[in-house]
Amino acid sequence: MILEYIPTFQQVFGLLAVFIVVAAMGIIGVAVAGRHRVSGIGLICGWGVVSLIFTGIGSVSHIPFTYLTLLSALLAIFSYGYVSRQNILIGYGDIGKMVVLTVPLLFLVAGITPSQWDEYSHWLLAARYLFEIDAFPWADLAPSKADYPGYPYSISLITYLVSRTAGWLVENTGALFNSVLIISFALAVVEIVRDGRGESSAQDKSKPTNWGLTAFGFLAVTVLSTTFVQKLIFTAYSDFPTAVILGFAGVAGWYLLDALAKNDTARAKSLAVQMGLALVVLINSRQSNLVLVVFVVAGVFLSGALSPTVGVKKIARYLPLILIGPIAIYVVWNLFVSGNLPGGAQAVRPFSDWQWHILPQVFAVVAKIAVKKGAYFLAMLFFTFWALKSFWRIQTRFDQFAVITATVFIGYNAFLIFTFFAIWGGFSGINALSYWRFNTHLGMLGVACGFYGLAVLSQKYSSRIPYATLGKVAIVLALILPIGAAAKIRFDIRAPKIYVKKVGLEIARTIPKNSHVIILDPLDSGFYAKMMRYQLYGVADVILK
């Protein structure tokens, strides 16, 4: 039983490959963001730069991705040299503490194998295509077997880079990389909490974070988060990366308002670039993330415009720096899709086909879900109430953060309702399919806003709060909770899934190559058929019935 939780040597090397890719992208991001970067955002900024390289070049030419990988590696080397020459602090100490505290979690996740529907229907297939074909799915190349080949590829690109580094397809890259994203955003939460506690000066920030607060940052992003769903996080799904990237974009925009209020031009430019690169990754991760980009930018702009210390002119001056990257990558990718993958992405129905009549049922289902997930929705409704209360008289940084968060929450949920009757319709629309799952995309933004507010509030009672004791408790919990929740984290250990996977691999070794196989799955939703199709990838032409 215990052996099932222990990763193989190959899986450990896969984790090492993830760290190599993360380190390379992180150093690129540090070089671009510089001294004024948000804690933990270096990885996201580097990811944005690499996404621009691959999408910008790979969607207009047939240059093999291997060459683009080498180009990115050279950029990482030059970035390290630049960072060293400029004496830009990387923050090894704080990063090291966070990594040490997440060792139990990383150990468990290292052994995870793919086990969820969307992994076998899209994400693994999209990543495998990049790894085997070494290019995007051009019309003159082999067709992709992914359900939505027109989806953007920033997330699949991570699996490609890790697999190219390791030398084999590292199928659990998504789960491993998401664990690193936990570390990254936890570092941001720690910085936000320190700011809320009044530790915002350059001298304060130069001091290392203690172990207790570091552990608290980890817990804030995991068990204390209202949207921590293991089956969305420790998989190849795009939901948690979307949440983290959106969180970083919102945090960078919020810090931008602070820099503008203090007339710190150098810091403001850096933060605008950081927000822009986060939005590059956000818009190039999921087709629908365009909506999140629009509303987080709107939230930052609105918050700045209504702040007496910022105003419309100041915030508008930085919009080009924020928007040029995401607009460029969005246009380039959609031109590629329209020329090579028509019908490869979801589209809005014609106006005459909008199913207005299902709205009453949709709202009823949405209300039922909101009641079940009360902690999250109550928090978001509180931020919305606070934003409305502060709308015409923004006075504090929490007011600004609440306006940003509420704008995204209201706008995104309105979009989801629109999706149910104008894009999906039918069974999926009536049942508001994945409504809760999509709301988890706002989770990290809510965490950042909420814990900043709590940090500010704690200052009033600081003499009564036993920080040292709480810190020790946080350290213990960070180390033992993953072990206690091992069965929930390793949800891939399920007898039917393991059996089907073994059968599929055995069939793949037995049947002649290029065989035609029909898979019948009458008693299930079709999940096991898709799993079997993946196991026979490259061996048989599979038809699902």
Coordinates of C-alpha atoms in Angstrom, one line a residue:
M1 CA 0.0 0.0 0.0
I2 CA 2.7 2.5 1.0
L3 CA 4.8 1.5 -2.1
E4 CA 2.0 3.0 -4.3
Y5 CA 2.9 6.4 -3.0
I6 CA 6.6 6.2 -3.6
P7 CA 7.7 7.7 -7.0
T8 CA 9.9 5.7 -9.3
F9 CA 13.4 6.8 -10.3
Q10 CA 12.0 8.0 -13.6
Q11 CA 9.4 10.1 -11.9
V12 CA 12.0 11.6 -9.7
F13 CA 14.0 12.6 -12.7
G14 CA 10.8 14.0 -14.2
L15 CA 10.5 16.2 -11.1
L16 CA 14.1 17.3 -11.6
A17 CA 13.4 18.2 -15.2
V18 CA 10.5 20.4 -14.0
F19 CA 12.8 22.2 -11.7
I20 CA 15.3 22.8 -14.5
V21 CA 12.6 24.3 -16.7
V22 CA 11.2 26.4 -13.8
A23 CA 14.7 27.7 -12.9
A24 CA 15.4 28.7 -16.6
M25 CA 12.0 30.5 -17.0
G26 CA 12.4 32.0 -13.5
I27 CA 15.7 33.6 -14.2
I28 CA 14.4 35.0 -17.5
G29 CA 11.5 36.5 -15.6
V30 CA 13.8 38.0 -12.9
A31 CA 15.9 39.6 -15.6
V32 CA 12.9 41.2 -17.2
A33 CA 11.0 42.2 -14.1
G34 CA 14.1 43.4 -12.2
R35 CA 14.3 44.7 -8.7
H36 CA 10.7 45.8 -8.4
R37 CA 9.1 42.5 -9.1
V38 CA 6.3 40.9 -7.1
S39 CA 7.6 37.9 -5.1
G40 CA 7.2 34.7 -7.0
I41 CA 6.3 36.4 -10.3
G42 CA 9.6 35.7 -12.0
L43 CA 8.4 32.3 -13.1
I44 CA 5.3 33.8 -14.7
C45 CA 7.2 36.6 -16.4
G46 CA 9.7 34.1 -17.8
W47 CA 6.8 31.8 -18.9
G48 CA 5.3 34.9 -20.7
V49 CA 8.6 35.5 -22.6
V50 CA 8.9 31.9 -23.6
S51 CA 5.3 31.8 -24.7
L52 CA 5.9 34.8 -26.9
I53 CA 9.0 33.1 -28.5
F54 CA 7.2 29.8 -29.2
T55 CA 3.9 31.3 -30.3
G56 CA 5.4 34.3 -32.2
I57 CA 7.8 32.1 -34.2
G58 CA 6.1 28.7 -34.2
S59 CA 2.8 30.0 -35.5
V60 CA 4.4 31.8 -38.5
S61 CA 7.1 29.4 -39.5
H62 CA 8.0 25.7 -39.5
I63 CA 11.1 26.1 -37.3
P64 CA 11.3 23.0 -35.1
F65 CA 10.5 23.6 -31.5
T66 CA 13.8 22.0 -30.5
Y67 CA 15.5 25.1 -31.9
L68 CA 13.2 27.4 -30.0
T69 CA 14.0 25.4 -26.9
L70 CA 17.7 26.0 -27.4
L71 CA 17.0 29.7 -28.0
S72 CA 15.1 29.9 -24.8
A73 CA 17.9 28.1 -23.0
L74 CA 20.5 30.6 -24.3
L75 CA 18.2 33.4 -23.2
A76 CA 18.1 31.9 -19.7
I77 CA 21.9 31.7 -19.6
F78 CA 22.3 35.4 -20.7
S79 CA 19.6 36.4 -18.2
Y80 CA 21.5 34.8 -15.4
G81 CA 24.6 36.7 -16.4
Y82 CA 22.6 39.9 -16.6
V83 CA 21.0 39.3 -13.2
S84 CA 24.4 38.6 -11.7
R85 CA 26.1 41.7 -13.2
Q86 CA 23.2 44.0 -12.0
N87 CA 23.2 42.4 -8.5
I88 CA 19.5 41.8 -8.7
L89 CA 18.4 39.7 -5.7
I90 CA 16.8 36.4 -6.6
G91 CA 15.6 35.6 -3.1
Y92 CA 17.1 32.1 -2.8
G93 CA 16.5 32.1 1.0
D94 CA 12.8 32.6 0.9
I95 CA 12.4 30.3 -2.1
G96 CA 14.5 27.6 -0.4
K97 CA 12.4 27.8 2.8
M98 CA 9.2 27.4 0.7
V99 CA 10.6 24.4 -1.2
V100 CA 11.7 22.7 2.1
L101 CA 8.2 23.1 3.5
T102 CA 6.7 21.6 0.4
V103 CA 9.0 18.5 0.2
P104 CA 6.3 16.1 1.5
L105 CA 3.8 17.5 -1.1
L106 CA 6.3 17.3 -3.9
F107 CA 7.2 13.7 -2.9
L108 CA 3.6 12.6 -3.2
V109 CA 2.9 14.5 -6.4
A110 CA 6.0 13.1 -8.1
G111 CA 4.4 9.7 -8.2
I112 CA 1.0 10.9 -9.6
T113 CA -0.1 9.5 -13.0
P114 CA -2.7 11.0 -15.3
S115 CA -6.3 9.9 -14.3
Q116 CA -8.8 12.6 -15.2
W117 CA -11.2 13.0 -18.2
D118 CA -9.7 16.2 -19.7
E119 CA -6.2 14.9 -19.4
Y120 CA -7.1 12.0 -21.7
S121 CA -9.4 14.0 -24.0
H122 CA -7.2 17.1 -24.5
W123 CA -4.2 18.2 -22.4
L124 CA -2.0 15.1 -22.7
L125 CA -2.8 14.7 -26.4
A126 CA -2.0 18.4 -27.1
A127 CA 1.3 18.1 -25.2
R128 CA 2.2 14.8 -26.8
Y129 CA 1.6 16.3 -30.2
L130 CA 4.1 19.1 -29.5
F131 CA 6.7 16.6 -28.2
E132 CA 6.4 14.2 -31.2
I133 CA 5.8 16.6 -34.1
D134 CA 8.0 19.4 -32.7
A135 CA 5.6 22.0 -34.0
F136 CA 2.1 23.4 -33.7
P137 CA -0.6 21.5 -35.6
W138 CA -0.2 23.1 -39.0
A139 CA -2.7 22.1 -41.7
D140 CA 0.1 20.4 -43.7
L141 CA 1.3 18.3 -40.7
A142 CA -0.3 15.3 -39.0
P143 CA -3.7 16.2 -37.4
S144 CA -3.8 16.6 -33.6
K145 CA -6.0 14.0 -31.7
A146 CA -6.7 16.5 -29.0
D147 CA -10.4 17.5 -28.6
Y148 CA -9.6 21.2 -29.1
P149 CA -6.5 21.6 -31.2
G150 CA -7.2 25.3 -31.6
Y151 CA -6.8 25.9 -27.8
P152 CA -3.7 28.1 -27.0
Y153 CA -0.6 26.1 -26.0
S154 CA 1.2 27.9 -23.2
I155 CA 0.2 25.2 -20.7
S156 CA 1.0 22.3 -23.0
L157 CA 4.3 24.1 -23.8
I158 CA 5.4 23.4 -20.2
T159 CA 4.9 19.6 -20.7
Y160 CA 6.8 19.9 -24.0
L161 CA 9.8 21.7 -22.4
V162 CA 10.0 19.4 -19.4
S163 CA 9.7 16.3 -21.7
R164 CA 12.4 17.7 -24.1
T165 CA 14.6 18.3 -21.1
A166 CA 14.0 14.8 -19.7
G167 CA 14.2 13.0 -23.0
W168 CA 10.8 11.3 -22.7
L169 CA 7.1 12.4 -22.3
V170 CA 6.7 13.4 -18.7
E171 CA 3.0 12.8 -18.4
N172 CA 2.6 14.1 -14.9
T173 CA 4.2 17.5 -15.7
G174 CA 1.0 19.3 -15.1
A175 CA 0.7 18.1 -11.5
L176 CA 4.3 18.8 -10.8
F177 CA 4.3 22.2 -12.3
N178 CA 1.1 23.2 -10.5
S179 CA 2.9 22.3 -7.2
V180 CA 5.6 24.8 -8.2
L181 CA 2.9 27.3 -8.9
I182 CA 1.7 26.8 -5.3
I183 CA 5.2 27.7 -4.1
S184 CA 5.3 30.8 -6.4
F185 CA 2.0 32.2 -5.3
A186 CA 2.6 31.4 -1.7
L187 CA 5.7 33.7 -1.9
A188 CA 3.4 36.5 -3.3
V189 CA 1.0 35.9 -0.4
V190 CA 3.8 36.2 2.1
E191 CA 4.8 39.6 0.6
I192 CA 1.2 40.8 0.6
V193 CA 0.8 39.8 4.2
R194 CA 4.0 41.6 5.1
D195 CA 2.8 44.7 3.3
G196 CA -0.5 44.5 5.2
R197 CA 1.4 44.3 8.5
G198 CA 3.4 47.5 7.6
E199 CA 6.6 45.8 6.4
S200 CA 6.6 47.6 3.0
S201 CA 9.8 49.6 3.0
A202 CA 12.9 48.5 1.1
Q203 CA 14.7 47.8 4.3
D204 CA 11.8 45.6 5.6
K205 CA 11.6 43.7 2.3
S206 CA 15.4 43.0 2.4
K207 CA 14.9 41.0 5.6
P208 CA 14.4 37.3 5.1
T209 CA 10.9 35.9 5.9
N210 CA 10.7 33.7 9.0
W211 CA 9.8 30.1 8.7
G212 CA 6.4 30.5 10.3
L213 CA 5.2 33.2 7.9
T214 CA 6.6 31.2 5.0
A215 CA 4.5 28.2 6.2
F216 CA 1.5 30.4 6.5
G217 CA 1.9 31.5 2.9
F218 CA 1.8 27.8 1.8
L219 CA -1.3 27.1 3.9
A220 CA -3.0 30.2 2.6
V221 CA -2.7 29.0 -1.0
T222 CA -3.7 25.4 -0.2
V223 CA -5.9 24.3 2.7
L224 CA -7.0 27.9 3.7
S225 CA -8.0 28.7 0.2
T226 CA -11.8 28.3 -0.5
T227 CA -11.0 26.9 -4.0
F228 CA -8.4 24.2 -3.2
V229 CA -9.6 21.2 -5.3
Q230 CA -7.1 18.4 -5.6
K231 CA -8.4 17.0 -8.8
L232 CA -8.0 20.3 -10.5
I233 CA -4.6 21.1 -9.1
F234 CA -2.7 17.9 -9.2
T235 CA -3.5 17.2 -12.9
A236 CA -2.7 18.6 -16.3
Y237 CA -5.9 20.7 -16.2
S238 CA -5.5 24.4 -16.9
D239 CA -7.7 25.6 -14.0
F240 CA -5.1 26.1 -11.3
P241 CA -2.5 27.7 -13.6
T242 CA -5.3 30.1 -14.7
A243 CA -6.1 31.0 -11.1
V244 CA -2.4 31.6 -10.2
I245 CA -1.7 33.7 -13.4
L246 CA -4.8 35.7 -12.8
G247 CA -3.8 36.2 -9.2
F248 CA -0.4 37.5 -10.2
A249 CA -1.9 39.8 -12.8
G250 CA -4.2 41.3 -10.3
V251 CA -1.5 41.6 -7.6
A252 CA 0.9 43.2 -10.1
G253 CA -1.8 45.7 -11.1
W254 CA -2.6 46.4 -7.5
Y255 CA 1.1 47.2 -6.7
L256 CA 1.2 49.3 -9.9
L257 CA -1.5 51.6 -8.4
D258 CA 0.7 51.9 -5.3
A259 CA 3.7 52.9 -7.4
L260 CA 1.7 55.4 -9.3
A261 CA 0.4 56.9 -6.1
K262 CA 4.0 57.4 -4.9
N263 CA 5.1 58.7 -8.4
D264 CA 7.7 55.9 -8.6
T265 CA 8.1 55.7 -12.4
A266 CA 10.7 53.0 -12.5
R267 CA 8.7 50.7 -10.3
A268 CA 5.5 51.5 -12.2
K269 CA 7.0 50.5 -15.5
S270 CA 8.4 47.3 -14.1
L271 CA 5.0 46.3 -12.6
A272 CA 3.2 47.2 -15.8
V273 CA 5.5 44.9 -17.7
Q274 CA 5.0 42.1 -15.1
M275 CA 1.2 42.4 -15.4
G276 CA 1.5 42.4 -19.2
L277 CA 3.6 39.2 -19.2
A278 CA 1.2 37.5 -16.8
L279 CA -1.6 38.4 -19.2
V280 CA 0.4 37.0 -22.1
V281 CA 0.3 33.6 -20.4
L282 CA -3.3 34.0 -19.2
I283 CA -4.7 34.7 -22.7
N284 CA -2.5 32.0 -24.2
S285 CA -3.6 29.3 -21.8
R286 CA -7.3 28.9 -22.4
Q287 CA -9.6 30.3 -25.1
S288 CA -12.0 31.8 -22.6
N289 CA -9.3 33.5 -20.7
L290 CA -9.6 36.5 -22.9
V291 CA -12.6 37.4 -20.7
L292 CA -10.4 37.3 -17.5
V293 CA -7.8 39.5 -19.2
V294 CA -10.5 42.1 -20.1
F295 CA -11.9 42.2 -16.6
V296 CA -8.7 42.2 -14.6
V297 CA -7.4 45.1 -16.8
A298 CA -10.8 46.8 -16.3
G299 CA -10.6 46.3 -12.6
V300 CA -7.1 47.8 -12.3
F301 CA -8.0 50.7 -14.5
L302 CA -11.3 51.4 -12.6
S303 CA -9.6 51.1 -9.3
G304 CA -6.9 53.5 -10.4
A305 CA -9.3 55.9 -12.1
L306 CA -11.3 56.2 -8.9
S307 CA -8.3 56.6 -6.6
P308 CA -7.6 60.2 -5.7
T309 CA -3.8 59.5 -5.6
V310 CA -3.8 57.9 -9.1
G311 CA -6.5 59.1 -11.5
V312 CA -7.3 58.3 -15.1
K313 CA -4.3 59.9 -16.8
K314 CA -1.7 58.1 -14.7
I315 CA -3.1 54.7 -15.1
A316 CA -4.0 55.2 -18.8
R317 CA -0.3 56.0 -19.5
Y318 CA 0.7 52.4 -18.6
L319 CA -2.0 50.6 -20.5
P320 CA 0.1 50.1 -23.7
L321 CA 2.9 48.4 -21.6
I322 CA 0.2 46.1 -20.1
L323 CA -1.7 45.3 -23.3
I324 CA 0.8 45.1 -26.1
G325 CA 2.0 41.6 -25.2
P326 CA -1.4 39.9 -24.7
I327 CA -2.9 41.6 -27.8
A328 CA 0.0 40.5 -29.9
I329 CA 0.0 36.9 -28.9
Y330 CA -3.8 36.7 -29.1
V331 CA -3.8 38.1 -32.7
V332 CA -0.9 35.9 -33.9
W333 CA -2.5 32.7 -32.4
N334 CA -5.9 33.3 -33.8
L335 CA -4.5 34.0 -37.2
F336 CA -2.8 30.7 -37.0
V337 CA -6.0 28.9 -35.9
S338 CA -8.1 30.5 -38.6
G339 CA -5.6 29.4 -41.3
N340 CA -4.9 25.9 -40.0
L341 CA -7.5 24.8 -37.6
P342 CA -10.9 26.0 -38.6
G343 CA -13.5 24.7 -36.1
G344 CA -10.6 23.8 -33.7
A345 CA -12.0 26.1 -31.0
Q346 CA -15.4 26.7 -29.4
A347 CA -17.5 29.6 -30.9
V348 CA -20.5 31.6 -29.9
R349 CA -23.8 30.4 -31.4
P350 CA -25.6 32.6 -33.9
F351 CA -27.9 35.1 -32.1
S352 CA -31.0 33.3 -33.3
D353 CA -29.8 30.1 -31.6
W354 CA -29.2 31.6 -28.2
Q355 CA -31.3 29.6 -25.7
W356 CA -32.8 32.4 -23.6
H357 CA -35.5 30.0 -22.3
I358 CA -33.1 28.0 -20.2
L359 CA -32.0 31.0 -18.1
P360 CA -34.4 30.3 -15.2
Q361 CA -33.0 26.8 -14.8
V362 CA -29.5 28.1 -15.1
F363 CA -30.0 30.6 -12.3
A364 CA -31.5 28.0 -10.1
V365 CA -28.5 25.7 -10.6
V366 CA -26.1 28.6 -10.0
A367 CA -27.9 29.5 -6.8
K368 CA -27.7 25.9 -5.6
I369 CA -24.0 25.7 -6.3
A370 CA -23.4 29.0 -4.6
V371 CA -25.0 27.7 -1.4
K372 CA -22.9 24.5 -1.5
K373 CA -19.7 26.5 -2.0
G374 CA -20.7 29.2 0.5
A375 CA -17.2 30.1 1.9
Y376 CA -16.0 31.2 -1.5
F377 CA -19.1 33.0 -2.6
L378 CA -19.5 34.8 0.7
A379 CA -15.9 36.0 0.5
M380 CA -16.4 37.2 -3.1
L381 CA -19.7 38.9 -2.2
F382 CA -18.0 40.6 0.7
F383 CA -15.3 42.0 -1.6
T384 CA -18.1 43.1 -4.0
F385 CA -20.0 44.8 -1.2
W386 CA -16.9 46.5 0.0
A387 CA -16.0 47.6 -3.5
L388 CA -19.5 49.1 -4.0
K389 CA -19.3 50.8 -0.6
S390 CA -15.9 52.3 -1.6
F391 CA -16.7 52.9 -5.2
W392 CA -16.9 56.7 -5.1
R393 CA -14.4 57.3 -2.3
I394 CA -11.5 54.9 -2.5
Q395 CA -9.3 55.7 0.4
T396 CA -7.2 52.6 1.2
R397 CA -5.2 50.0 -0.7
F398 CA -7.7 47.4 0.4
D399 CA -10.4 49.5 -1.3
Q400 CA -8.4 49.3 -4.5
F401 CA -7.9 45.5 -4.1
A402 CA -11.6 45.0 -3.5
V403 CA -12.6 46.9 -6.6
I404 CA -10.2 44.8 -8.7
T405 CA -11.4 41.5 -7.3
A406 CA -15.1 42.5 -7.5
T407 CA -14.8 43.6 -11.1
V408 CA -13.4 40.3 -12.1
F409 CA -15.9 38.3 -10.0
I410 CA -19.0 40.2 -11.4
G411 CA -17.7 40.3 -15.0
Y412 CA -16.6 36.6 -15.1
N413 CA -19.7 35.3 -13.6
A414 CA -21.8 37.3 -16.1
F415 CA -19.7 35.7 -18.9
L416 CA -20.3 32.2 -17.5
I417 CA -24.1 32.8 -17.6
F418 CA -23.7 34.0 -21.2
T419 CA -21.7 30.9 -22.0
F420 CA -24.4 28.6 -20.7
F421 CA -27.2 29.9 -23.0
A422 CA -25.2 31.5 -25.9
I423 CA -22.3 29.0 -26.4
W424 CA -23.2 25.7 -24.9
G425 CA -27.0 25.4 -24.5
G426 CA -28.6 22.0 -24.1
F427 CA -27.8 19.7 -21.2
S428 CA -24.5 21.5 -20.4
G429 CA -26.1 24.9 -20.4
I430 CA -29.2 24.0 -18.4
N431 CA -27.0 22.3 -15.7
A432 CA -24.5 25.2 -15.6
L433 CA -21.8 22.6 -16.2
S434 CA -18.5 23.3 -14.5
Y435 CA -19.8 26.6 -13.0
W436 CA -17.9 25.9 -9.7
R437 CA -14.8 24.7 -11.6
F438 CA -14.7 28.0 -13.6
N439 CA -15.1 30.0 -10.4
T440 CA -12.0 28.4 -9.0
H441 CA -10.1 30.5 -11.6
L442 CA -10.7 33.5 -9.3
G443 CA -9.5 31.7 -6.2
M444 CA -6.0 33.0 -5.9
L445 CA -7.1 36.6 -6.6
G446 CA -9.5 36.2 -3.7
V447 CA -6.8 34.7 -1.5
A448 CA -4.5 37.7 -2.2
C449 CA -7.2 40.2 -1.5
G450 CA -8.6 38.4 1.6
F451 CA -5.3 37.8 3.3
Y452 CA -4.1 41.4 2.7
G453 CA -7.3 42.5 4.4
L454 CA -6.7 40.1 7.3
A455 CA -3.1 41.3 7.6
V456 CA -4.2 44.9 7.9
L457 CA -6.9 44.0 10.4
S458 CA -4.4 42.0 12.5
Q459 CA -2.4 45.2 13.0
K460 CA -5.1 46.4 15.4
Y461 CA -4.7 43.4 17.5
S462 CA -1.0 42.6 17.0
S463 CA -0.3 42.7 20.8
R464 CA -2.8 39.9 21.4
I465 CA -1.8 37.6 18.5
P466 CA 0.8 35.0 19.4
Y467 CA 2.7 35.1 16.1
A468 CA 5.5 32.8 17.3
T469 CA 3.2 30.1 18.4
L470 CA 1.0 30.4 15.3
G471 CA 4.2 30.2 13.2
K472 CA 5.3 26.9 14.8
V473 CA 1.8 25.5 14.2
A474 CA 1.9 26.6 10.6
I475 CA 5.2 24.9 10.1
V476 CA 4.0 21.6 11.5
L477 CA 0.8 21.7 9.5
A478 CA 2.6 22.5 6.3
L479 CA 4.8 19.4 6.8
I480 CA 2.2 16.9 8.0
L481 CA -1.0 17.8 6.2
P482 CA 0.2 16.4 2.8
I483 CA 1.1 13.1 4.5
G484 CA -2.3 13.0 6.3
A485 CA -4.1 13.8 3.1
A486 CA -2.0 11.4 1.0
A487 CA -5.0 9.4 -0.2
K488 CA -6.8 12.6 -1.4
I489 CA -3.7 13.9 -3.1
R490 CA -3.0 10.6 -4.8
F491 CA -6.5 10.2 -6.2
D492 CA -5.0 8.5 -9.2
I493 CA -4.6 5.3 -7.2
R494 CA -8.0 3.7 -8.1
A495 CA -8.2 0.0 -9.0
P496 CA -10.4 0.4 -12.2
K497 CA -8.2 3.2 -13.6
I498 CA -5.0 1.2 -12.9
Y499 CA -6.6 -1.9 -14.5
V500 CA -7.8 -0.2 -17.6
K501 CA -4.4 1.5 -18.1
K502 CA -2.6 -1.8 -17.7
V503 CA -5.0 -3.5 -20.2
G504 CA -4.5 -0.7 -22.7
L505 CA -0.7 -0.9 -22.5
E506 CA -0.8 -4.7 -22.9
I507 CA -3.1 -4.4 -26.0
A508 CA -0.7 -1.8 -27.4
R509 CA 2.2 -4.3 -27.1
T510 CA 0.1 -7.1 -28.6
I511 CA -1.8 -5.8 -31.7
P512 CA -0.1 -4.9 -35.0
K513 CA 0.7 -1.3 -35.6
N514 CA -1.9 0.7 -37.5
S515 CA -4.7 -1.6 -36.4
H516 CA -8.3 -0.4 -36.3
V517 CA -9.9 -0.7 -32.9
I518 CA -13.4 0.1 -31.9
I519 CA -14.0 0.8 -28.2
L520 CA -17.4 0.2 -26.7
D521 CA -18.1 1.7 -23.3
P522 CA -21.9 1.4 -22.9
L523 CA -22.0 1.4 -19.1
D524 CA -19.8 4.4 -18.4
S525 CA -19.7 8.1 -19.4
G526 CA -16.9 7.4 -21.9
F527 CA -14.0 8.1 -19.7
Y528 CA -12.5 4.7 -19.8
A529 CA -12.8 4.7 -23.6
K530 CA -10.8 7.9 -23.8
M531 CA -8.2 6.4 -21.4
M532 CA -7.9 3.3 -23.6
R533 CA -7.6 5.5 -26.7
Y534 CA -4.7 7.3 -25.2
Q535 CA -2.9 4.0 -24.2
L536 CA -3.2 2.9 -27.9
Y537 CA -1.9 6.3 -29.2
G538 CA 0.4 5.7 -32.2
V539 CA -0.4 2.0 -32.3
A540 CA -4.0 1.8 -33.5
D541 CA -6.7 4.0 -35.2
V542 CA -9.2 4.1 -32.4
I543 CA -13.0 4.7 -32.9
L544 CA -15.0 5.5 -29.7
K545 CA -18.6 4.2 -29.6

